[in-house]
Tab-separated table of N, CA and C in Angstrom:
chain	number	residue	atom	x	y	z
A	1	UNK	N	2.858	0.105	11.997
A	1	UNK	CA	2.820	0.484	10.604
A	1	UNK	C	1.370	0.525	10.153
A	2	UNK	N	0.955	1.533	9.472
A	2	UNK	CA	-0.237	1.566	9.110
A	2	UNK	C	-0.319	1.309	7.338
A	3	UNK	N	-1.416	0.889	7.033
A	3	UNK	CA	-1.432	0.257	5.657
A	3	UNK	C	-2.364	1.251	5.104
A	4	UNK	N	-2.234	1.973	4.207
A	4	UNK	CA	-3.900	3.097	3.276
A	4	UNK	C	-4.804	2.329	2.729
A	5	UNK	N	-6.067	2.231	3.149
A	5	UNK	CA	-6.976	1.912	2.620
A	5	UNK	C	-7.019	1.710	0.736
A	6	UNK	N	-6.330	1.432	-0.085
A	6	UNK	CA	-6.416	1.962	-1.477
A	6	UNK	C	-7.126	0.818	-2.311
A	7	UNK	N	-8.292	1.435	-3.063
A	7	UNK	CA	-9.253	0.689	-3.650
A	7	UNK	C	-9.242	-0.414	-4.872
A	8	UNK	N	-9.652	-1.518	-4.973
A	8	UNK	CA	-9.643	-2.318	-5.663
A	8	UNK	C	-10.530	-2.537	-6.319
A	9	UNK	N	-10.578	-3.087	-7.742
A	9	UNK	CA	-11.706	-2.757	-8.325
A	9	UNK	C	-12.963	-2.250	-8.224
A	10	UNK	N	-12.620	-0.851	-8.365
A	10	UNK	CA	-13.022	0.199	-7.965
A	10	UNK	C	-13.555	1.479	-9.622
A	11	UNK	N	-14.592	1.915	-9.510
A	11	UNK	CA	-15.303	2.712	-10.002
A	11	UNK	C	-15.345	4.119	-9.856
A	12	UNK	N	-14.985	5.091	-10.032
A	12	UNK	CA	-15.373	6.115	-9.743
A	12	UNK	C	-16.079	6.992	-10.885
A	13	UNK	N	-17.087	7.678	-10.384
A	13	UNK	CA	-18.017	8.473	-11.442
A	13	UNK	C	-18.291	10.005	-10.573
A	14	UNK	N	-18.215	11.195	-11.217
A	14	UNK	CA	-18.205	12.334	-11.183
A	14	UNK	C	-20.214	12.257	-10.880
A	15	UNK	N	-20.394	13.037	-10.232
A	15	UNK	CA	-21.840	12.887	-10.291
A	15	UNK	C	-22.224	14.694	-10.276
A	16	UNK	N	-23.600	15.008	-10.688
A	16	UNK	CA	-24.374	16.178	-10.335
A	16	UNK	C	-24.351	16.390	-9.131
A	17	UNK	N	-24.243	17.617	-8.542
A	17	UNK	CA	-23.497	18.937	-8.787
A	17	UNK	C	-21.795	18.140	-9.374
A	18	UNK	N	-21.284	18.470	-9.669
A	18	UNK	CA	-19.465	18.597	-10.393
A	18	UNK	C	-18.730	18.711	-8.915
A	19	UNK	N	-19.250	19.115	-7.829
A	19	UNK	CA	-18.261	19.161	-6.818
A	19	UNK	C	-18.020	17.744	-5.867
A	20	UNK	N	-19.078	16.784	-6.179
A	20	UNK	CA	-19.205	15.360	-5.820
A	20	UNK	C	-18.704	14.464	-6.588
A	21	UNK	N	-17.804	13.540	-5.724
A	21	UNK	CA	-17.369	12.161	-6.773
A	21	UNK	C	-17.237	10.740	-5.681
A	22	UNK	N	-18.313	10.153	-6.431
A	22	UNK	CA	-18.417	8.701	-5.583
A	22	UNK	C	-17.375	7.417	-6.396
A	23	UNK	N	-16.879	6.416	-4.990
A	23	UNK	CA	-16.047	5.573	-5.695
A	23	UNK	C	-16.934	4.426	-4.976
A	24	UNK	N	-17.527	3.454	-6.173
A	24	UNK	CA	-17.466	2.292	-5.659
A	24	UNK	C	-16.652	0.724	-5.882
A	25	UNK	N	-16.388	-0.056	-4.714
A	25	UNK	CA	-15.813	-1.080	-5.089
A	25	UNK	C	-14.922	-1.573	-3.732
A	26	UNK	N	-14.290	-2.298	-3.918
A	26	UNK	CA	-13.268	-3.054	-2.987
A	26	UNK	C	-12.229	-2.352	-2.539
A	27	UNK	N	-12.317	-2.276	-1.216
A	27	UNK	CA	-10.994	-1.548	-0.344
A	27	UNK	C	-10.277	-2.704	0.487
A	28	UNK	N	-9.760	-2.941	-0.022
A	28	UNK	CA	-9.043	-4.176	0.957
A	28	UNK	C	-9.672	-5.405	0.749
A	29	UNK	N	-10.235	-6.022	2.348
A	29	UNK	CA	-11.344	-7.125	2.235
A	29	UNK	C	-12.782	-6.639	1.943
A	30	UNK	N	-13.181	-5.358	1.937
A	30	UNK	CA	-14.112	-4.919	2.446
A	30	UNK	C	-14.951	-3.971	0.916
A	31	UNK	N	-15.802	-4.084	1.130
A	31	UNK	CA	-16.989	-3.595	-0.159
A	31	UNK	C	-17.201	-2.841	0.065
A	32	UNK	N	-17.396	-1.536	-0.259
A	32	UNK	CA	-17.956	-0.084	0.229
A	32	UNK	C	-18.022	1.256	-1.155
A	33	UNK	N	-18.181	2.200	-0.445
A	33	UNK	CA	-18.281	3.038	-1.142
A	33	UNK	C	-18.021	4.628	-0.493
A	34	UNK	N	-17.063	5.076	-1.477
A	34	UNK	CA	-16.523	6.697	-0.753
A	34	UNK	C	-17.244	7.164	-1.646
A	35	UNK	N	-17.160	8.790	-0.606
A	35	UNK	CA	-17.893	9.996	-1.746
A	35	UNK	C	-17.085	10.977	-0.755
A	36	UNK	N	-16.677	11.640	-1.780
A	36	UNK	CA	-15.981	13.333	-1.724
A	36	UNK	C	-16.694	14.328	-2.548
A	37	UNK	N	-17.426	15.285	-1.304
A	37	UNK	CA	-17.727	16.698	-1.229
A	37	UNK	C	-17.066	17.533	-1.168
A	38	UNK	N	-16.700	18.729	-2.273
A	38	UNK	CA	-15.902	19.619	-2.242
A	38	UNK	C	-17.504	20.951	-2.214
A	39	UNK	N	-17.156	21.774	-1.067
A	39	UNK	CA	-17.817	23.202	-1.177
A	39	UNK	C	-17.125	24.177	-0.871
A	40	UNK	N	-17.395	24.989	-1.568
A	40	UNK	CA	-16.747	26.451	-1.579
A	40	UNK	C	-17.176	27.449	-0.355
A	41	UNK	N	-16.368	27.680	0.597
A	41	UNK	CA	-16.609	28.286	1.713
A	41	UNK	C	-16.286	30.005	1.170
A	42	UNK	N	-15.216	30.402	0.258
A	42	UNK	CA	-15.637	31.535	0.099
A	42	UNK	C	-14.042	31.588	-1.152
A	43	UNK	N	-13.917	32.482	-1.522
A	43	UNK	CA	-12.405	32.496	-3.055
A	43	UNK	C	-11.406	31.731	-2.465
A	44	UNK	N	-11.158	31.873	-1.509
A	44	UNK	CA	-9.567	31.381	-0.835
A	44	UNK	C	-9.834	29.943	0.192
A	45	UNK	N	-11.352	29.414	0.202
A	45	UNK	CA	-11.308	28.236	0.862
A	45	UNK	C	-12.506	27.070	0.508
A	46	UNK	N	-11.793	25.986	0.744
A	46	UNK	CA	-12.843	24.852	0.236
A	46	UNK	C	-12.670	24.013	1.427
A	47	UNK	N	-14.207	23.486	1.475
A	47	UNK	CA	-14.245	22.470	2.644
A	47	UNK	C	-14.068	20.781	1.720
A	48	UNK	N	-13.621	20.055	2.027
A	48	UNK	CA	-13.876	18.926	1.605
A	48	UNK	C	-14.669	17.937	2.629
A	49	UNK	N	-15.308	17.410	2.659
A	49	UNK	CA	-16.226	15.981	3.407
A	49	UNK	C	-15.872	14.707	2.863
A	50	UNK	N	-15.499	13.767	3.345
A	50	UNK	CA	-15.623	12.535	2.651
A	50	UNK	C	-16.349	11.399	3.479
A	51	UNK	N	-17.141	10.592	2.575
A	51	UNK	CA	-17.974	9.491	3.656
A	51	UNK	C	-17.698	8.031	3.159
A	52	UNK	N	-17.845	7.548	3.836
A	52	UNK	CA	-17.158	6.240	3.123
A	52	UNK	C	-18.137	5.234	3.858
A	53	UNK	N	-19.080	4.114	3.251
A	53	UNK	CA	-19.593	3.020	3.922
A	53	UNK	C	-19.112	1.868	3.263
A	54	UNK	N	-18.973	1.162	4.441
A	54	UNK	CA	-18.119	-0.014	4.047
A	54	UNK	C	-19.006	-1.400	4.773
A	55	UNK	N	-18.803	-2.625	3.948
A	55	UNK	CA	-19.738	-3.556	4.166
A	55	UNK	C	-18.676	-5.148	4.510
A	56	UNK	N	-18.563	-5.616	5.144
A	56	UNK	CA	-17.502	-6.876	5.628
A	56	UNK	C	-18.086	-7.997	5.105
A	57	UNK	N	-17.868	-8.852	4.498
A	57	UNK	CA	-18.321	-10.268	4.247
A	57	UNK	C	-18.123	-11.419	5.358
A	58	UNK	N	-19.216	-12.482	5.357
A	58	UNK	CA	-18.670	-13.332	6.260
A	58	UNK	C	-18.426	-12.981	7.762
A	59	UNK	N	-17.234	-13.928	8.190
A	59	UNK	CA	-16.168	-13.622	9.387
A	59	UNK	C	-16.460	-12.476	9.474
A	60	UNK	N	-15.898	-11.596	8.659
A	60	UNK	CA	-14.929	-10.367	8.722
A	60	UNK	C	-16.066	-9.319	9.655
A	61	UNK	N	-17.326	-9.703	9.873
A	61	UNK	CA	-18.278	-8.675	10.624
A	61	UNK	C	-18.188	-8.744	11.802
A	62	UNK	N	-17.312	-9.699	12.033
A	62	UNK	CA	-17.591	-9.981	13.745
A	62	UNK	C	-16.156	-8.723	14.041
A	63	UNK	N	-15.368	-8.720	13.590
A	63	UNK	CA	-14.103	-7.420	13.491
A	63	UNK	C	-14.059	-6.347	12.585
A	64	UNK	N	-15.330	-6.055	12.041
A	64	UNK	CA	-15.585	-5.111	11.431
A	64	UNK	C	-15.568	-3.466	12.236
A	65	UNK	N	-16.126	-3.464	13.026
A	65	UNK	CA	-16.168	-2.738	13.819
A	65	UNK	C	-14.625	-2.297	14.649
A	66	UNK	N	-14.077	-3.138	14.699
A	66	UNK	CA	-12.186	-2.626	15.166
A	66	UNK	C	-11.747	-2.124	14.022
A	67	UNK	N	-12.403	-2.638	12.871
A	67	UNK	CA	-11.429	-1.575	11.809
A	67	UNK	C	-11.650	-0.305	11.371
A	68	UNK	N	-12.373	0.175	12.119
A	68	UNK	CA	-13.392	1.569	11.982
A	68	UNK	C	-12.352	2.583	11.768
A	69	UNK	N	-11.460	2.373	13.501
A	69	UNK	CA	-10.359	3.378	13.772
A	69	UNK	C	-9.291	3.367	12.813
A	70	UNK	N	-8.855	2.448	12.478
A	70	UNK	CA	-7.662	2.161	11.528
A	70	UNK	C	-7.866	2.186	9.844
A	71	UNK	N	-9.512	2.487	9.437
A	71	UNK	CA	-9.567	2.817	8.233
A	71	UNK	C	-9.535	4.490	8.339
A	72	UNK	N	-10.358	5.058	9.495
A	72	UNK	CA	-10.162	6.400	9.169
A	72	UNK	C	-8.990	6.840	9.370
A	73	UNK	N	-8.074	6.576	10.157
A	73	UNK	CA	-6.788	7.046	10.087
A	73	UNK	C	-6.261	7.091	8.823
A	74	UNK	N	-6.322	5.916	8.189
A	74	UNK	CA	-5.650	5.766	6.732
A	74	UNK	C	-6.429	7.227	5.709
A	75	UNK	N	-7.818	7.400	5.708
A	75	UNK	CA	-8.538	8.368	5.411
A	75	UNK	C	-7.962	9.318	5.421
A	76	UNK	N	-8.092	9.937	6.975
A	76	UNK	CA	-7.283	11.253	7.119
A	76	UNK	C	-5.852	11.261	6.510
A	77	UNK	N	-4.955	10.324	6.739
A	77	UNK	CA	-3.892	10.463	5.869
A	77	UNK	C	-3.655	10.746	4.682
A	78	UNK	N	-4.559	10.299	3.723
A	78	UNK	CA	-4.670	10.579	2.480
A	78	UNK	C	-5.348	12.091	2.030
A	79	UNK	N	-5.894	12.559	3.190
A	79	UNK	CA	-6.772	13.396	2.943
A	79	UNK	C	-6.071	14.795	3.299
A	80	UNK	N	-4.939	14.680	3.762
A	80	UNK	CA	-3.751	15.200	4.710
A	80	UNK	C	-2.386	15.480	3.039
A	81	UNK	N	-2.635	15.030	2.839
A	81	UNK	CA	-1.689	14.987	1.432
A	81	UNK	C	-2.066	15.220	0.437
A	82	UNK	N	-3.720	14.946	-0.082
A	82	UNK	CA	-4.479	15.953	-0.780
A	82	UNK	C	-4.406	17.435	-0.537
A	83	UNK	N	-4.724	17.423	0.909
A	83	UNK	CA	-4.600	18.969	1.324
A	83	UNK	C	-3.179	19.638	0.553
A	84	UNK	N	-2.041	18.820	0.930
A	84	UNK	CA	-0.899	19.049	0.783
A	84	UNK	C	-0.605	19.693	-0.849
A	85	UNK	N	-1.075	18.706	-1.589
A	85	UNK	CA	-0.885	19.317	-3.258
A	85	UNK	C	-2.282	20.504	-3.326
A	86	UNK	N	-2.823	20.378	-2.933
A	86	UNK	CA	-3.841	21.108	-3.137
A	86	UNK	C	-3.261	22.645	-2.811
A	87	UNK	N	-3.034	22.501	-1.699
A	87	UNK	CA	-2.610	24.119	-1.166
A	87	UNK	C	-1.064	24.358	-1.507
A	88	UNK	N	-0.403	23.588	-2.588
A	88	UNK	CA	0.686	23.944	-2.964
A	88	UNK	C	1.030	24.249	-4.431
A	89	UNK	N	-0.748	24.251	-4.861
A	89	UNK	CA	-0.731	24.818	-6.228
A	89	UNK	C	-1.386	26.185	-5.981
């Protein structure tokens, strides 16, 4: 079973250019910060990018690094279902 990364006191602010939006704050155990890039590849397509750095407290650095795979999965999932409403409007 996989669990989604979903943020906890958490911030998000629209930034310059309008096609960028950074979130900062708590994902789980873990402190970090996403940002989603939307660019326009041409009328009928958009690329999205998303980057996410994330920071472990304590303990949690010594297994920080195993959770690499299992946060981006959760990522792509979400990012997989964005797609989903997105291309169904």
């Amino acid at each position: 079973m996989t669990q989604s990364a979903r943020p906890r006191n958490t911030s998000a602010s629209p930034s310059t250019p309008p096609h960028l939006l950074t979130a900062d704050g708590d994902f789980g155990p873990l402190t970090g910060t996403t940002t989603y890039r939307l660019t326009s590849l041409d009328q009928h397509t958009t690329c999205l990018v998303n980057t996410v750095h994330l920071t472990a407290p304590g303990a949690l650095k010594a297994v920080a690094a195993h959770a690499g795979p299992r946060v981006r999965h959760s990522v792509a999932k979400n990012i997989d279902v964005l797609k989903g409403i997105l291309e169904a409007r």
